Coordinates of C-alpha atoms in Angstrom, one line a residue:
Chain A
M1 CA 124.2 -29.6 95.5
N2 CA 127.2 -31.8 95.3
R3 CA 130.0 -29.5 96.4
K4 CA 132.7 -32.3 96.2
K5 CA 133.0 -32.6 92.5
N6 CA 132.6 -28.9 91.8
F7 CA 135.8 -27.2 90.5
V8 CA 134.2 -23.8 90.2
W9 CA 134.0 -23.0 93.9
P10 CA 137.7 -23.1 94.6
L11 CA 138.3 -20.6 91.9
L12 CA 136.5 -18.1 94.1
V13 CA 139.5 -18.0 96.3
L14 CA 141.9 -17.3 93.3
P15 CA 141.8 -13.5 93.0
G16 CA 142.6 -13.0 96.6
V17 CA 145.3 -15.5 96.6
L18 CA 146.9 -14.0 93.5
F19 CA 146.8 -10.5 94.9
V20 CA 148.4 -11.5 98.1
T21 CA 151.0 -13.5 96.2
V22 CA 152.0 -10.8 93.8
F23 CA 151.8 -7.8 96.2
M24 CA 152.7 -9.5 99.5
L25 CA 154.4 -12.8 99.4
I26 CA 156.8 -12.2 96.5
P27 CA 157.9 -8.7 97.9
L28 CA 158.3 -10.2 101.3
F29 CA 160.5 -13.0 100.0
S30 CA 162.7 -10.6 98.0
L31 CA 162.9 -8.5 101.1
C32 CA 164.3 -11.5 103.0
L33 CA 166.6 -12.3 100.1
T34 CA 168.0 -8.8 100.2
S35 CA 168.7 -9.0 103.9
F36 CA 170.5 -12.4 103.6
F37 CA 172.4 -11.5 100.4
P38 CA 173.9 -8.1 101.0
D39 CA 176.7 -8.6 98.5
Q40 CA 175.2 -11.2 96.3
T41 CA 176.5 -13.9 98.6
F42 CA 174.8 -15.4 101.6
S43 CA 175.8 -13.7 104.8
L44 CA 174.4 -12.9 108.2
S45 CA 176.8 -10.1 108.6
S46 CA 174.2 -7.4 108.4
Y47 CA 172.3 -9.1 111.2
F48 CA 175.3 -9.4 113.4
S49 CA 176.3 -5.8 112.8
L50 CA 172.8 -4.6 113.5
F51 CA 172.4 -6.4 116.8
K52 CA 175.7 -5.2 117.9
D53 CA 174.7 -1.6 117.3
Q54 CA 173.6 0.0 120.6
Y55 CA 171.3 2.4 118.9
F56 CA 169.4 -0.5 117.3
Q57 CA 169.3 -2.4 120.6
Q58 CA 167.7 0.5 122.3
T59 CA 165.2 0.9 119.5
F60 CA 164.4 -2.7 119.4
V61 CA 163.8 -2.9 123.1
R62 CA 161.8 0.2 123.1
S63 CA 159.6 -0.9 120.1
I64 CA 158.8 -4.1 121.9
R65 CA 158.3 -2.5 125.3
L66 CA 156.0 0.2 124.1
S67 CA 154.0 -2.3 121.9
L68 CA 153.5 -4.7 124.8
L69 CA 152.6 -1.9 127.3
S70 CA 150.0 -0.5 124.7
T71 CA 148.7 -3.9 124.2
F72 CA 148.3 -4.4 127.9
M73 CA 146.7 -1.0 128.4
C74 CA 144.3 -1.8 125.5
A75 CA 143.3 -5.2 127.1
L76 CA 143.0 -3.4 130.5
L77 CA 140.7 -0.7 129.1
G78 CA 139.0 -2.8 126.5
F79 CA 137.9 -5.8 128.7
P80 CA 135.5 -3.9 131.0
S81 CA 134.1 -1.9 128.1
A82 CA 133.6 -4.9 125.8
Y83 CA 132.0 -6.9 128.8
Y84 CA 129.6 -4.1 129.5
I85 CA 128.7 -3.6 125.8
S86 CA 128.3 -7.3 125.1
K87 CA 126.3 -8.3 128.3
Y88 CA 124.7 -5.4 129.9
S89 CA 124.2 -2.6 127.4
R90 CA 120.7 -1.8 126.2
H91 CA 121.9 0.2 123.3
K92 CA 124.6 -2.2 122.0
G93 CA 124.6 -0.9 118.5
M94 CA 125.1 2.7 119.6
M95 CA 127.9 1.7 122.0
M96 CA 129.7 -0.2 119.3
A97 CA 129.4 2.7 117.0
F98 CA 131.0 4.9 119.7
A99 CA 133.8 2.4 120.3
V100 CA 134.6 2.1 116.6
F101 CA 134.2 5.8 115.9
P102 CA 137.8 6.8 116.3
M103 CA 138.7 4.5 113.5
F104 CA 137.0 6.8 111.0
T105 CA 139.6 9.6 111.6
S106 CA 143.1 9.2 110.2
P107 CA 146.0 8.5 112.6
V108 CA 147.7 11.8 111.4
V109 CA 144.7 13.8 112.5
R110 CA 144.5 11.9 115.8
S111 CA 148.2 12.6 116.4
F112 CA 147.8 16.2 115.8
S113 CA 144.9 16.5 118.2
W114 CA 147.0 14.7 120.8
M115 CA 149.7 17.4 120.2
V116 CA 147.0 20.0 121.0
I117 CA 145.8 18.2 124.1
L118 CA 149.2 17.3 125.6
G119 CA 151.1 20.4 124.5
K120 CA 152.6 22.8 127.0
R121 CA 149.5 24.9 126.8
G122 CA 147.2 22.0 126.2
I123 CA 144.2 21.2 128.5
V124 CA 146.1 18.6 130.4
N125 CA 148.9 20.8 131.4
N126 CA 146.4 23.6 132.1
F127 CA 144.6 21.4 134.5
L128 CA 147.7 20.2 136.1
V129 CA 149.0 23.7 136.8
W130 CA 145.4 25.0 137.7
S131 CA 144.9 22.2 140.2
G132 CA 148.2 22.9 141.8
L133 CA 149.5 19.4 141.2
F134 CA 152.6 20.9 139.3
A135 CA 154.0 24.4 139.5
K136 CA 154.8 24.5 135.7
P137 CA 153.7 22.7 132.5
Q138 CA 155.1 19.2 132.2
D139 CA 156.7 17.6 129.1
L140 CA 154.0 15.3 128.0
L141 CA 154.8 15.3 124.3
Y142 CA 157.5 13.6 122.2
N143 CA 158.3 11.0 124.6
E144 CA 157.1 7.4 125.3
F145 CA 154.2 8.5 127.4
S146 CA 152.6 10.4 124.4
M147 CA 153.4 7.5 122.1
T148 CA 151.7 5.0 124.4
V149 CA 148.7 7.3 124.6
G150 CA 148.5 7.6 121.0
F151 CA 148.8 3.8 120.4
V152 CA 146.2 2.9 122.9
Q153 CA 143.7 5.4 121.3
L154 CA 144.6 4.2 117.8
F155 CA 144.1 0.5 118.7
L156 CA 141.6 0.2 121.5
P157 CA 138.7 -0.2 119.1
Q158 CA 140.2 -3.3 117.5
M159 CA 140.7 -4.8 121.0
I160 CA 137.1 -4.0 122.0
L161 CA 135.7 -5.4 118.7
A162 CA 137.7 -8.6 119.0
L163 CA 136.5 -9.1 122.6
I164 CA 132.9 -8.3 121.8
G165 CA 132.8 -10.8 119.1
V166 CA 133.9 -13.6 121.5
M167 CA 131.8 -12.4 124.5
D168 CA 128.7 -12.4 122.5
N169 CA 129.1 -16.1 122.0
I170 CA 129.2 -16.8 125.7
P171 CA 125.8 -18.0 126.7
D172 CA 124.1 -16.0 129.5
D173 CA 123.2 -19.4 131.2
L174 CA 126.9 -19.8 132.0
T175 CA 127.2 -16.7 134.0
L176 CA 123.8 -17.5 135.6
A177 CA 125.2 -21.0 136.4
A178 CA 128.4 -19.5 138.0
G179 CA 126.2 -17.2 140.1
N180 CA 123.9 -20.0 141.0
L181 CA 126.9 -21.9 142.2
G182 CA 128.0 -19.1 144.5
A183 CA 130.2 -16.9 142.3
T184 CA 129.8 -13.2 142.7
R185 CA 129.7 -11.0 139.7
I186 CA 133.5 -10.6 139.9
G187 CA 133.9 -14.3 140.6
S188 CA 132.0 -15.3 137.5
F189 CA 134.0 -12.8 135.5
I190 CA 137.3 -14.2 136.6
H191 CA 136.3 -17.9 136.4
V192 CA 133.9 -18.0 133.4
I193 CA 133.8 -14.8 131.2
F194 CA 137.6 -14.2 131.3
P195 CA 138.8 -17.7 130.3
L196 CA 136.1 -17.9 127.7
S197 CA 137.1 -14.6 126.3
I198 CA 140.8 -15.5 125.9
S199 CA 140.6 -16.3 122.2
G200 CA 139.2 -12.8 121.7
L201 CA 142.0 -11.3 123.8
V202 CA 144.6 -13.1 121.8
T203 CA 143.1 -11.8 118.5
G204 CA 142.8 -8.4 119.9
S205 CA 146.4 -8.5 121.4
V206 CA 147.9 -9.8 118.1
L207 CA 146.2 -6.9 116.2
V208 CA 147.1 -4.3 118.7
F209 CA 150.7 -5.6 119.1
T210 CA 151.2 -5.8 115.3
G211 CA 149.6 -2.4 114.9
C212 CA 151.9 -0.8 117.5
M213 CA 155.0 -2.5 116.1
T214 CA 154.3 -1.4 112.5
A215 CA 152.7 2.1 113.1
Y216 CA 154.6 4.8 111.6
T217 CA 152.7 8.1 111.9
T218 CA 152.0 8.0 115.6
P219 CA 155.6 7.4 116.8
Q220 CA 156.8 9.9 114.1
L221 CA 154.5 12.7 115.2
L222 CA 154.1 12.0 119.0
G223 CA 157.6 10.6 119.6
G224 CA 160.8 12.5 119.9
T225 CA 164.2 12.1 118.2
D226 CA 165.4 10.0 121.2
T227 CA 162.3 7.7 121.1
R228 CA 162.7 6.0 117.7
V229 CA 161.0 2.7 117.2
L230 CA 161.7 0.1 114.5
A231 CA 159.2 1.5 112.1
T232 CA 160.6 4.9 112.1
M233 CA 164.1 3.3 111.9
V234 CA 163.2 1.4 108.7
Y235 CA 162.1 4.7 107.2
Q236 CA 165.3 6.4 108.3
Y237 CA 167.5 3.7 106.7
A238 CA 165.5 3.5 103.5
M239 CA 164.7 7.2 102.9
S240 CA 167.3 9.2 104.7
L241 CA 170.4 6.8 104.5
R242 CA 169.3 5.0 101.3
D243 CA 170.6 1.8 103.0
W244 CA 168.1 -0.7 101.5
T245 CA 169.9 -3.7 102.9
Q246 CA 169.9 -2.4 106.5
A247 CA 166.2 -1.4 106.1
S248 CA 165.2 -4.8 105.0
V249 CA 167.2 -6.4 107.8
V250 CA 165.2 -4.4 110.3
A251 CA 162.0 -5.1 108.5
V252 CA 162.8 -8.9 108.8
V253 CA 163.5 -8.5 112.5
M254 CA 160.2 -6.7 112.9
I255 CA 158.2 -9.5 111.2
V256 CA 159.9 -12.3 113.1
C257 CA 159.4 -10.5 116.4
T258 CA 155.7 -9.9 115.7
M259 CA 155.2 -13.5 114.7
A260 CA 157.1 -14.7 117.7
I261 CA 155.2 -12.6 120.2
S262 CA 151.8 -13.5 118.5
S263 CA 152.6 -17.2 118.9
I264 CA 153.6 -16.6 122.6
F265 CA 150.1 -15.0 123.1
N266 CA 148.5 -18.0 121.6
S267 CA 150.4 -20.5 123.8
M268 CA 149.6 -18.5 126.9
S269 CA 145.9 -18.6 126.0
R270 CA 145.9 -22.3 125.6
K271 CA 147.1 -22.6 129.2
I272 CA 144.2 -20.6 130.5
N273 CA 141.5 -22.2 128.3
P274 CA 142.8 -25.4 126.7
M275 CA 139.5 -25.8 124.8
A276 CA 139.8 -22.4 123.0
Chain B
M1 CA 105.5 -24.0 157.4
A2 CA 106.2 -24.4 153.8
L3 CA 109.9 -24.5 152.8
L4 CA 109.3 -22.1 149.9
E5 CA 106.5 -19.8 149.3
L6 CA 105.7 -17.4 146.5
K7 CA 103.2 -14.8 147.3
N8 CA 101.2 -12.7 145.0
I9 CA 104.2 -12.6 142.5
T10 CA 103.8 -10.5 139.5
A11 CA 106.6 -10.8 136.9
G12 CA 107.3 -10.0 133.3
Y13 CA 109.2 -7.3 131.3
D14 CA 107.9 -4.0 130.1
Q15 CA 104.2 -4.4 129.1
N16 CA 104.5 -8.2 129.0
I17 CA 103.1 -9.7 132.2
I18 CA 103.9 -13.3 132.4
L19 CA 103.0 -14.2 136.0
K20 CA 100.1 -12.3 137.7
D21 CA 99.4 -12.7 141.3
F22 CA 101.0 -16.0 141.4
N23 CA 101.2 -18.2 144.4
I24 CA 102.8 -21.5 145.2
S25 CA 104.1 -23.3 148.2
V26 CA 106.5 -26.2 148.4
E27 CA 107.2 -28.4 151.4
K28 CA 110.6 -29.7 152.5
G29 CA 111.6 -32.8 150.7
E30 CA 108.8 -32.6 148.1
F31 CA 109.3 -33.0 144.4
V32 CA 107.1 -30.5 142.7
S33 CA 106.6 -30.2 138.9
L34 CA 105.5 -27.2 137.1
L35 CA 103.7 -28.5 133.9
G36 CA 102.4 -26.4 131.1
S37 CA 102.8 -25.4 127.5
S38 CA 105.5 -23.0 126.3
G39 CA 104.9 -19.4 127.3
C40 CA 102.7 -20.4 130.4
G41 CA 105.3 -18.8 132.8
K42 CA 106.9 -21.9 134.3
T43 CA 110.4 -21.1 133.4
T44 CA 109.9 -17.5 134.5
C45 CA 108.7 -18.8 137.9
L46 CA 111.8 -20.9 138.3
R47 CA 114.1 -18.1 137.4
L48 CA 112.5 -15.9 139.9
I49 CA 113.1 -18.5 142.6
A50 CA 116.7 -18.9 141.6
G51 CA 117.2 -15.2 141.6
F52 CA 118.1 -14.9 137.9
A53 CA 115.4 -12.2 137.7
D54 CA 113.4 -10.1 140.1
P55 CA 109.5 -10.0 140.5
M56 CA 107.8 -6.7 139.8
N57 CA 105.7 -7.3 142.8
G58 CA 105.1 -9.9 145.5
Q59 CA 107.3 -12.0 147.8
I60 CA 109.6 -15.0 147.7
L61 CA 109.8 -16.6 151.2
F62 CA 112.2 -19.4 152.0
N63 CA 112.1 -20.9 155.3
G64 CA 109.9 -18.0 156.3
K65 CA 112.7 -15.5 155.3
D66 CA 112.1 -13.0 152.6
Y67 CA 114.4 -13.9 149.6
T68 CA 113.1 -11.4 147.3
G69 CA 116.0 -9.2 147.1
V70 CA 118.7 -11.7 147.9
P71 CA 121.3 -11.9 145.2
L72 CA 121.5 -15.3 143.4
H73 CA 124.9 -16.3 144.6
K74 CA 123.7 -16.0 148.2
R75 CA 120.9 -18.4 147.7
N76 CA 122.0 -21.9 148.2
F77 CA 119.8 -23.2 145.4
G78 CA 120.9 -25.7 142.7
F79 CA 119.8 -25.2 139.2
V80 CA 120.0 -27.6 136.3
F81 CA 119.7 -25.9 133.0
Q82 CA 118.1 -27.1 129.8
S83 CA 121.3 -26.3 128.0
Y84 CA 123.1 -27.9 131.0
A85 CA 125.3 -24.7 131.0
L86 CA 128.5 -26.6 131.7
F87 CA 131.6 -24.5 131.6
P88 CA 133.3 -25.6 128.3
H89 CA 136.8 -24.6 129.5
L90 CA 136.7 -26.8 132.6
T91 CA 137.1 -30.5 133.0
V92 CA 134.2 -32.5 134.5
F93 CA 136.1 -32.5 137.9
D94 CA 136.4 -28.6 137.7
N95 CA 132.8 -28.2 136.6
V96 CA 131.5 -30.2 139.6
A97 CA 134.0 -28.5 141.9
F98 CA 133.1 -25.0 140.9
G99 CA 130.5 -24.4 143.6
L100 CA 132.7 -25.9 146.3
K101 CA 135.6 -23.6 145.2
M102 CA 133.3 -20.7 145.4
R103 CA 132.5 -21.8 148.9
K104 CA 136.3 -21.7 149.6
M105 CA 136.4 -25.3 150.9
D106 CA 139.8 -26.8 151.2
K107 CA 141.3 -28.8 148.3
E108 CA 141.2 -32.2 150.0
T109 CA 137.4 -31.9 150.9
I110 CA 136.6 -30.6 147.4
R111 CA 138.5 -33.5 145.8
R112 CA 136.5 -36.1 148.1
E113 CA 133.1 -34.5 147.6
V114 CA 133.5 -34.2 143.9
L115 CA 134.6 -37.7 143.4
D116 CA 131.8 -39.0 145.7
M117 CA 129.3 -37.1 143.7
L118 CA 130.6 -38.4 140.3
K119 CA 130.3 -41.9 141.8
V120 CA 126.6 -41.1 142.6
V121 CA 125.9 -40.0 139.1
D122 CA 127.7 -42.9 137.7
L123 CA 130.5 -40.9 136.1
E124 CA 133.6 -42.4 137.9
G125 CA 136.7 -42.0 135.8
F126 CA 135.4 -39.1 133.7
E127 CA 137.0 -36.4 136.0
N128 CA 139.5 -35.3 133.3
R129 CA 137.1 -35.2 130.3
Y130 CA 135.8 -32.0 128.9
P131 CA 132.1 -31.4 128.3
R132 CA 132.4 -31.5 124.6
E133 CA 133.9 -34.9 124.7
M134 CA 130.8 -36.3 126.4
S135 CA 127.4 -37.5 125.2
G136 CA 124.2 -35.6 126.0
G137 CA 123.3 -37.9 128.8
Q138 CA 126.6 -37.8 130.4
R139 CA 126.7 -34.0 130.3
Q140 CA 123.2 -34.1 131.9
R141 CA 124.6 -36.1 134.8
V142 CA 127.7 -33.7 135.1
A143 CA 125.1 -30.8 135.4
L144 CA 123.2 -32.8 138.0
A145 CA 126.3 -33.6 140.0
R146 CA 127.4 -30.0 139.8
A147 CA 124.1 -28.8 141.2
L148 CA 123.9 -31.6 143.9
V149 CA 127.5 -31.4 145.2
I150 CA 126.9 -27.9 146.9
K151 CA 124.0 -29.6 148.9
P152 CA 121.4 -27.1 147.8
D153 CA 118.5 -26.2 150.0
L154 CA 116.5 -26.5 146.8
L155 CA 117.2 -28.0 143.5
M156 CA 115.6 -26.7 140.4
F157 CA 115.4 -28.3 136.9
D158 CA 114.5 -26.4 133.8
E159 CA 113.3 -29.0 131.3
P160 CA 116.5 -30.8 131.9
L161 CA 115.7 -33.8 129.6
S162 CA 114.4 -32.1 126.7
N163 CA 117.7 -32.4 124.8
L164 CA 117.8 -36.2 125.2
D165 CA 116.4 -38.9 123.0
A166 CA 113.2 -40.6 124.2
K167 CA 114.9 -43.8 125.6
L168 CA 117.5 -41.8 127.6
R169 CA 114.8 -39.4 128.9
V170 CA 112.9 -42.2 130.5
K171 CA 116.2 -43.6 132.0
M172 CA 117.3 -40.3 133.4
R173 CA 114.0 -39.4 134.9
V174 CA 114.0 -42.6 136.9
E175 CA 117.6 -41.8 137.9
I176 CA 116.8 -38.3 139.1
R177 CA 113.8 -39.6 141.0
K178 CA 116.0 -42.3 142.7
L179 CA 118.6 -39.7 143.6
Q180 CA 115.9 -37.5 145.1
Q181 CA 114.6 -40.2 147.2
K182 CA 118.1 -41.2 148.3
L183 CA 119.4 -37.8 149.2
G184 CA 116.0 -36.3 150.1
F185 CA 116.4 -32.8 148.4
T186 CA 113.5 -30.6 147.7
A187 CA 113.0 -30.2 144.0
I188 CA 111.1 -28.0 141.5
Y189 CA 111.0 -29.4 138.2
V190 CA 109.8 -27.6 135.1
T191 CA 108.6 -29.5 132.0
H192 CA 106.0 -29.6 129.2
D193 CA 106.1 -33.4 129.1
Q194 CA 103.1 -34.8 131.0
E195 CA 104.3 -38.4 131.3
E196 CA 107.6 -37.3 132.5
C197 CA 106.2 -35.0 135.1
F198 CA 103.6 -37.5 136.4
A199 CA 106.3 -40.2 136.7
I200 CA 108.7 -38.1 138.6
S201 CA 106.8 -35.8 140.9
D202 CA 105.1 -35.9 144.3
K203 CA 102.9 -33.0 143.2
V204 CA 102.2 -31.4 140.0
A205 CA 101.2 -27.9 139.5
I206 CA 99.6 -27.4 136.1
M207 CA 100.0 -23.9 134.7
N208 CA 98.0 -22.0 132.2
K209 CA 98.5 -18.4 131.1
G210 CA 100.6 -17.5 134.3
V211 CA 98.3 -19.1 136.9
I212 CA 98.3 -22.5 138.5
E213 CA 95.0 -24.2 137.4
Q214 CA 95.5 -27.2 139.8
M215 CA 98.2 -28.4 142.1
D216 CA 97.8 -31.9 143.3
T217 CA 99.4 -35.5 143.3
P218 CA 99.7 -37.0 139.9
S219 CA 96.9 -39.5 140.4
E220 CA 94.6 -36.9 141.9
I221 CA 95.1 -34.7 138.7
Y222 CA 94.7 -37.7 136.5
N223 CA 91.6 -39.0 138.1
K224 CA 90.0 -35.8 139.4
P225 CA 90.7 -32.8 137.2
K226 CA 89.1 -29.7 138.6
T227 CA 88.8 -27.6 135.4
E228 CA 88.1 -28.3 131.7
F229 CA 91.7 -27.1 130.8
I230 CA 93.1 -29.8 133.2
A231 CA 90.7 -32.4 132.0
R232 CA 91.6 -31.8 128.5
F233 CA 95.4 -31.9 129.4
V234 CA 95.1 -35.3 131.0
G235 CA 93.1 -36.9 128.2
F236 CA 89.4 -36.0 128.6
E237 CA 88.0 -35.5 125.2
N238 CA 84.2 -35.6 125.7
F239 CA 82.5 -32.6 127.4
F240 CA 78.8 -32.1 127.9
D241 CA 76.6 -29.9 130.0
L242 CA 74.5 -31.3 132.8
T243 CA 71.7 -30.2 135.0
R244 CA 71.4 -31.7 138.5
T245 CA 68.2 -33.5 139.3
G246 CA 69.0 -35.3 142.5
S247 CA 71.9 -36.9 144.4
C248 CA 74.3 -38.2 141.7
A249 CA 71.5 -37.8 139.1
F250 CA 71.7 -35.4 136.2
K251 CA 70.0 -34.6 132.9
A252 CA 71.8 -34.0 129.7
A253 CA 71.0 -31.2 127.4
N254 CA 68.8 -33.6 125.3
G255 CA 66.9 -34.8 128.3
A256 CA 68.9 -38.0 128.8
E257 CA 69.2 -39.3 132.3
I258 CA 72.8 -39.5 133.4
V259 CA 73.9 -41.0 136.7
T260 CA 77.4 -40.4 138.1
G261 CA 79.8 -41.9 140.7
S262 CA 80.2 -38.6 142.5
D263 CA 78.1 -35.6 143.2
H264 CA 78.4 -32.0 142.4
A265 CA 77.3 -28.9 144.5
S266 CA 75.9 -26.6 141.9
H267 CA 72.7 -26.9 139.8
S268 CA 74.4 -26.9 136.5
C269 CA 77.8 -28.3 135.7
K270 CA 79.8 -30.0 133.0
G271 CA 80.5 -33.7 132.7
C272 CA 83.5 -35.1 131.0
I273 CA 84.8 -38.6 130.2
R274 CA 87.8 -40.2 128.4
P275 CA 87.3 -41.9 125.1
G276 CA 88.2 -45.2 126.6
D277 CA 85.4 -45.0 129.2
V278 CA 82.6 -44.9 126.6
S279 CA 81.4 -48.2 125.3
V280 CA 79.6 -48.5 121.9
H281 CA 76.5 -50.7 121.4
A282 CA 74.0 -51.5 118.7
A283 CA 71.2 -48.8 118.4
G284 CA 68.5 -49.0 121.0
A285 CA 70.6 -51.2 123.4
D286 CA 69.4 -51.0 127.1
V287 CA 72.6 -49.7 128.8
V288 CA 73.3 -47.2 131.7
N289 CA 73.7 -43.5 130.6
A290 CA 72.7 -44.2 127.0
I291 CA 73.2 -41.6 124.4
E292 CA 72.2 -42.1 120.8
G293 CA 74.5 -41.1 117.9
R294 CA 75.6 -41.5 114.4
V295 CA 79.2 -42.8 113.5
M296 CA 81.0 -39.9 111.6
V297 CA 84.5 -41.2 111.3
S298 CA 86.2 -44.4 112.1
T299 CA 89.9 -44.4 112.5
F300 CA 92.2 -47.4 112.9
L301 CA 94.8 -46.7 115.6
G302 CA 96.5 -50.1 116.1
Q303 CA 95.4 -51.3 119.5
H304 CA 91.9 -49.9 119.0
N305 CA 89.7 -48.1 116.8
Q306 CA 88.7 -44.5 117.3
L307 CA 85.1 -43.4 116.5
N308 CA 83.8 -39.9 116.2
V309 CA 80.1 -40.2 117.0
M310 CA 77.7 -37.2 116.6
T311 CA 75.1 -37.0 119.3
D312 CA 72.4 -34.6 120.3
I313 CA 74.7 -33.3 123.1
G314 CA 77.8 -32.9 120.9
E315 CA 80.5 -35.0 119.2
F316 CA 81.9 -37.9 121.2
V317 CA 85.3 -39.5 120.7
V318 CA 85.3 -43.1 121.8
S319 CA 87.7 -46.0 121.4
T320 CA 86.4 -49.4 120.6
D321 CA 87.8 -52.9 120.6
Q322 CA 89.3 -53.9 117.2
T323 CA 86.7 -56.6 116.9
Q324 CA 83.9 -54.1 117.1
V325 CA 83.2 -52.7 113.5
F326 CA 80.8 -49.8 113.1
P327 CA 80.5 -48.5 109.6
V328 CA 80.3 -44.7 109.0
G329 CA 76.8 -43.6 109.0
E330 CA 75.4 -46.3 111.4
T331 CA 73.3 -45.3 114.4
V332 CA 74.7 -46.5 117.7
T333 CA 74.1 -46.2 121.4
L334 CA 76.9 -44.9 123.6
S335 CA 77.1 -45.9 127.2
L336 CA 79.0 -43.6 129.6
A337 CA 80.6 -45.5 132.6
A338 CA 78.9 -43.8 135.6
N339 CA 82.0 -43.9 137.9
K340 CA 84.2 -42.5 135.1
I341 CA 82.2 -39.4 134.5
I342 CA 84.0 -36.4 136.2
L343 CA 82.1 -33.3 137.1
I344 CA 83.6 -29.9 136.6
D345 CA 82.3 -26.4 137.1

């Protein structure tokens, strides 16, 4: 078949492009417009005043810190699991189903279950008191700890899936070769598996980081009044204060941050594996 | 004492036994090839020696020490993979240096050894390339350098040339042999290519269904195959039953007298001969070891013609000179060269 002269194939992409343009790109553009033209004239004043606001500064730093921490935790927990599932598991399909299973329940339900688990009379506190580690139940809910736990549980499957996808493509001969050349299992993981999985780690990290930055339910339900993040802030501005300009300014800041950090992930990966 | 010895090895997975009671021994400095069709167990054998898999039963002895449970990274064996298995994220230099780094050698020594080895395999100046920027033959040499630089006690090759084109294959096998003679390493080489294996090895072990049928020097195997399988493998196409009547004297199934160059111990045996060692004469010719037959098929093969001749003792494949023309259906007399007849059980 001569694909070069065929004008029909490119049309296949059209519905998707139209959808994204109408419902994503145009709204995004108008969002930016709103933030740069607060009073019908171009001005960066909304941005200046926002960044001067101490409350915003705290929220901004907290958002990024929590997202980075959750991303790091997901990588830390996801890497060994993905490695095991991809290279050693005999029941790969089942293991993957288990890994993905949490994605079948809604974030709301999952947040509520964390409330039960981490509450004053939850099993974690019961255990801490029973074991004698603490005399009385601890505050495990409505703080950054519970938010991080929620984020990690929410996004770990995406990290694992992204990693398995890449690890499956690493030929077993490479680990055998590393072992044959004197590398221990840990050595071949560090020198071969890890650098070759970097592209998956980046994909997973971008997914997790973006997810954490934009998640609304989890921080709303598991966070407290003094642990607001950017996503809840946007909601606050838009719905409670009806300040659409300020809401769009925060939204633009979120988008820019997410993109910036994603590209930092990418360039870090290129340092470790220049061929990825 | 042999350098490497496999004793009564049984290997496989689940119900699928690939090697059963397998034995082989390799002397220091030898170049031994395992030759056989796919699925005969030759690669499994190599992987057991390398430690990539464990045998279900039996022992692997190296220098008299039991290596059966030794993890792969503690065996100082080199391995050249069919896929080369070069690390795609590392440069040629770092690929070759990998084994030395794992041995925690200092940077200066590593640098010197790697550059020396790249010189040996004729890849000077390629240190900073990545594997994907190189041709198949070059990658092959990187793989070789990477395996050699650790000064392995034993070097294994798993069909290392099968991904190269025919010309390069011949060139590389000569280079591998040259290197082996220069550096004196002990090598085990797995291949399914008979010519390659005969060209490169001191000894060839021909494998069939998980056992070694014969292990000998290439010329010994070529000239004195011990079983019908080996004989067929090295180009014998004509097989016939014989009954011994005296020293080097036999009778074929149709009663024809057959004299041979060598003798055989048992009363009944099998004779075999290559197509090129049978000459074709006009019917009734007075020749040694004469067998009458009728030409069934005549095939033009360039340098010579191939005739399929039906005789009382079976169909014979013979090659004749281009000038000799025997029409299909004609009766001819075949003469089997006495000293070219090989006797097998």
